[in-house]
Amino acid sequence: MSAFEKLQQHLKQLPGLGYRSAERIALHLLVEKPESLPLLVAALEDAAKNVRRCVRCGNLAGAELCAICSDERRNQRMVCVVEHVPDLVALERSGAWRGIYHVLHGRLSPVQGVGPGDLNFAPLLERLQAGEVDELILALANDVEGEATCHYLIEQVPAERSVKVTRIGFGLPSGGGVLYADAVTLKSALDARRSYR
């Protein structure tokens, strides 16, 4: 396999890229803009060394805490739980949320062998136990696995803590996720959240 084919194969493995897109990107980097290739490689190496998960919420961070968790202007006692970082990015883009987030990095799925130990529950459960959360907003997909994850989280909220648990309203399509919704839909979904507790 040639070096060009190897590059194309690796690009094709990225989400949203098929054979043609991978080929176009490889040609663009090698033929049309070869001067941008070292910059891209350096940026990827820098990100690999310096980008990690926020120890508090699971978002991408360049330090121990991400920019959202370390922002004192945000309401640190209201936590919006999402499945993945792109969901967080979509909610941030809407401008509708001024609290903080917690990224699970997936959802419970017994069929696929994903249990509570496979997801980023521990830091959130510690914050709930310590009484650091007033409201927990569940912004998970409106499907069986999303609902199962919501029920698991609700069961983990200490009964002695007066934590309000809400679920985002669904102007989002059933079976759809936060990532693909537009800003207006996300805003109305947050505004229409309903109480679980």
Tab-separated table of C-alpha atoms in Angstrom, residues 6-196:
chain	number	residue	atom	x	y	z
A	6	LYS	CA	-2.407	4.868	3.798
A	7	LEU	CA	-3.235	8.542	4.317
A	8	GLN	CA	-6.541	8.084	2.517
A	9	GLN	CA	-7.368	4.997	4.623
A	10	HIS	CA	-6.722	6.896	7.874
A	11	LEU	CA	-8.777	9.882	6.726
A	12	LYS	CA	-11.631	7.567	5.703
A	13	GLN	CA	-11.854	6.295	9.289
A	14	LEU	CA	-12.815	9.784	10.533
A	15	PRO	CA	-16.543	10.341	11.190
A	16	GLY	CA	-18.452	11.708	8.225
A	17	LEU	CA	-15.732	10.965	5.666
A	18	GLY	CA	-16.229	8.431	2.929
A	19	TYR	CA	-13.856	7.307	0.201
A	20	ARG	CA	-14.329	10.398	-2.013
A	21	SER	CA	-14.042	12.920	0.842
A	22	ALA	CA	-10.911	11.219	2.160
A	23	GLU	CA	-9.419	11.262	-1.329
A	24	ARG	CA	-10.216	14.984	-1.789
A	25	ILE	CA	-8.672	15.907	1.583
A	26	ALA	CA	-5.540	13.829	0.912
A	27	LEU	CA	-5.112	15.454	-2.522
A	28	HIS	CA	-5.741	18.900	-1.067
A	29	LEU	CA	-3.054	18.403	1.592
A	30	LEU	CA	-0.484	16.801	-0.701
A	31	VAL	CA	-1.015	18.615	-4.005
A	32	GLU	CA	-2.979	21.839	-3.601
A	33	LYS	CA	-1.783	23.060	-0.177
A	34	PRO	CA	1.303	21.047	0.790
A	35	GLU	CA	2.498	23.955	2.955
A	36	SER	CA	-0.478	23.414	5.280
A	37	LEU	CA	0.394	19.760	5.976
A	38	PRO	CA	3.184	20.412	8.550
A	39	LEU	CA	0.879	22.886	10.336
A	40	LEU	CA	-1.881	20.277	10.520
A	41	VAL	CA	0.528	17.617	11.785
A	42	ALA	CA	1.875	20.023	14.444
A	43	ALA	CA	-1.667	20.962	15.531
A	44	LEU	CA	-2.633	17.278	15.842
A	45	GLU	CA	0.501	16.485	17.865
A	46	ASP	CA	-0.088	19.491	20.118
A	47	ALA	CA	-3.718	18.480	20.701
A	48	ALA	CA	-2.696	14.883	21.418
A	49	LYS	CA	-0.246	16.090	24.081
A	50	ASN	CA	-2.256	18.887	25.656
A	51	VAL	CA	-5.985	18.204	25.288
A	52	ARG	CA	-7.499	15.969	27.953
A	53	ARG	CA	-10.786	15.441	29.755
A	54	CYS	CA	-11.826	17.948	32.398
A	55	VAL	CA	-11.562	16.133	35.740
A	56	ARG	CA	-14.846	17.650	36.876
A	57	CYS	CA	-17.187	17.327	33.893
A	58	GLY	CA	-15.496	15.289	31.158
A	59	ASN	CA	-15.387	18.112	28.577
A	60	LEU	CA	-12.240	18.761	26.546
A	61	ALA	CA	-9.717	20.803	28.505
A	62	GLY	CA	-6.199	22.151	28.169
A	63	ALA	CA	-5.779	22.152	31.967
A	64	GLU	CA	-7.308	20.253	34.871
A	65	LEU	CA	-10.630	22.111	34.459
A	66	CYS	CA	-12.253	23.108	31.174
A	67	ALA	CA	-13.087	26.729	30.347
A	68	ILE	CA	-16.756	26.213	31.307
A	69	CYS	CA	-16.088	24.688	34.746
A	70	SER	CA	-13.530	27.384	35.554
A	71	ASP	CA	-15.840	30.245	34.489
A	72	GLU	CA	-17.063	31.859	37.729
A	73	ARG	CA	-19.840	33.708	35.871
A	74	ARG	CA	-21.636	30.429	35.200
A	75	ASN	CA	-24.066	28.902	37.684
A	76	GLN	CA	-21.925	26.097	39.131
A	77	ARG	CA	-24.899	24.533	40.957
A	78	MET	CA	-26.932	23.771	37.826
A	79	VAL	CA	-25.599	20.825	35.826
A	80	CYS	CA	-26.749	19.783	32.358
A	81	VAL	CA	-25.914	16.134	31.649
A	82	VAL	CA	-25.108	15.241	28.032
A	83	GLU	CA	-23.927	12.089	26.288
A	84	HIS	CA	-20.967	13.430	24.311
A	85	VAL	CA	-18.797	16.536	23.905
A	86	PRO	CA	-20.448	17.448	20.542
A	87	ASP	CA	-23.796	17.628	22.419
A	88	LEU	CA	-22.235	20.108	24.848
A	89	VAL	CA	-20.904	22.144	21.915
A	90	ALA	CA	-24.366	22.214	20.306
A	91	LEU	CA	-25.976	23.437	23.557
A	92	GLU	CA	-23.258	26.063	24.014
A	93	ARG	CA	-23.851	27.287	20.471
A	94	SER	CA	-27.523	27.876	21.317
A	95	GLY	CA	-26.511	30.338	24.047
A	96	ALA	CA	-29.460	29.111	26.128
A	97	TRP	CA	-27.507	27.597	29.031
A	98	ARG	CA	-25.457	29.467	31.630
A	99	GLY	CA	-24.909	26.605	34.038
A	100	ILE	CA	-22.240	23.921	33.671
A	101	TYR	CA	-22.243	20.469	32.069
A	102	HIS	CA	-21.402	16.878	32.751
A	103	VAL	CA	-20.381	14.646	29.823
A	104	LEU	CA	-21.092	10.923	30.251
A	105	HIS	CA	-19.206	9.857	27.092
A	106	GLY	CA	-22.028	7.524	26.108
A	107	ARG	CA	-25.207	6.073	27.566
A	108	LEU	CA	-26.218	2.845	29.213
A	109	SER	CA	-26.760	0.019	26.745
A	110	PRO	CA	-26.919	-3.497	28.162
A	111	VAL	CA	-27.290	-4.886	24.625
A	112	GLN	CA	-23.915	-3.400	23.666
A	113	GLY	CA	-22.378	-4.210	27.049
A	114	VAL	CA	-22.203	-0.580	28.259
A	115	GLY	CA	-22.827	-0.431	32.008
A	116	PRO	CA	-22.453	2.306	34.641
A	117	GLY	CA	-18.743	1.524	35.091
A	118	ASP	CA	-18.099	2.299	31.424
A	119	LEU	CA	-19.438	5.859	31.615
A	120	ASN	CA	-18.300	9.061	33.336
A	121	PHE	CA	-20.731	8.868	36.283
A	122	ALA	CA	-18.300	8.982	39.234
A	123	PRO	CA	-17.415	12.714	39.325
A	124	LEU	CA	-21.088	13.669	38.977
A	125	LEU	CA	-22.183	11.291	41.734
A	126	GLU	CA	-19.467	12.733	44.013
A	127	ARG	CA	-20.790	16.256	43.399
A	128	LEU	CA	-24.347	15.109	44.120
A	129	GLN	CA	-23.263	13.416	47.369
A	130	ALA	CA	-21.344	16.550	48.427
A	131	GLY	CA	-24.445	18.720	47.935
A	132	GLU	CA	-22.867	20.801	45.155
A	133	VAL	CA	-25.826	20.490	42.759
A	134	ASP	CA	-29.217	22.234	43.002
A	135	GLU	CA	-30.603	21.159	39.625
A	136	LEU	CA	-29.692	18.301	37.339
A	137	ILE	CA	-30.923	18.699	33.764
A	138	LEU	CA	-30.891	15.526	31.697
A	139	ALA	CA	-30.220	16.362	28.036
A	140	LEU	CA	-30.001	12.816	26.728
A	141	ALA	CA	-31.503	11.254	23.608
A	142	ASN	CA	-35.217	10.472	23.640
A	143	ASP	CA	-34.858	6.732	23.086
A	144	VAL	CA	-34.737	3.563	25.186
A	145	GLU	CA	-31.040	3.879	26.081
A	146	GLY	CA	-31.379	7.598	26.855
A	147	GLU	CA	-34.358	6.912	29.115
A	148	ALA	CA	-32.532	4.059	30.870
A	149	THR	CA	-29.587	6.374	31.533
A	150	CYS	CA	-31.932	9.053	32.900
A	151	HIS	CA	-33.607	6.553	35.253
A	152	TYR	CA	-30.221	5.325	36.474
A	153	LEU	CA	-29.147	8.897	37.248
A	154	ILE	CA	-32.408	9.681	39.039
A	155	GLU	CA	-31.902	6.648	41.265
A	156	GLN	CA	-28.402	7.884	42.162
A	157	VAL	CA	-29.552	11.284	43.446
A	158	PRO	CA	-29.348	11.129	47.260
A	159	ALA	CA	-32.839	11.286	48.775
A	160	GLU	CA	-31.641	13.606	51.541
A	161	ARG	CA	-30.505	16.235	49.015
A	162	SER	CA	-33.116	18.572	47.585
A	163	VAL	CA	-31.887	18.278	44.013
A	164	LYS	CA	-34.364	19.236	41.316
A	165	VAL	CA	-34.094	16.757	38.431
A	166	THR	CA	-35.490	17.827	35.061
A	167	ARG	CA	-35.455	16.409	31.562
A	168	ILE	CA	-35.154	18.684	28.559
A	169	GLY	CA	-38.423	19.192	26.718
A	170	PHE	CA	-38.602	17.513	23.399
A	171	GLY	CA	-38.910	19.773	20.518
A	172	LEU	CA	-36.165	17.340	19.510
A	173	PRO	CA	-37.360	14.490	17.296
A	174	SER	CA	-37.925	11.156	18.999
A	175	GLY	CA	-34.816	9.027	18.631
A	176	GLY	CA	-32.783	12.118	17.705
A	177	GLY	CA	-29.984	13.609	19.724
A	178	VAL	CA	-28.858	17.044	20.851
A	179	LEU	CA	-26.037	17.190	18.294
A	180	TYR	CA	-28.281	17.547	15.227
A	181	ALA	CA	-30.776	20.103	16.540
A	182	ASP	CA	-30.655	23.761	15.614
A	183	ALA	CA	-30.202	26.556	18.193
A	184	VAL	CA	-33.913	27.497	18.351
A	185	THR	CA	-34.981	23.884	18.941
A	186	LEU	CA	-32.328	23.476	21.650
A	187	LYS	CA	-33.444	26.674	23.378
A	188	SER	CA	-37.087	25.597	23.416
A	189	ALA	CA	-36.084	22.124	24.581
A	190	LEU	CA	-34.187	23.617	27.539
A	191	ASP	CA	-37.037	26.037	28.328
A	192	ALA	CA	-39.609	23.206	28.239
A	193	ARG	CA	-37.767	20.812	30.549
A	194	ARG	CA	-39.998	18.925	32.966
A	195	SER	CA	-39.464	17.923	36.550
A	196	TYR	CA	-38.635	14.368	37.605
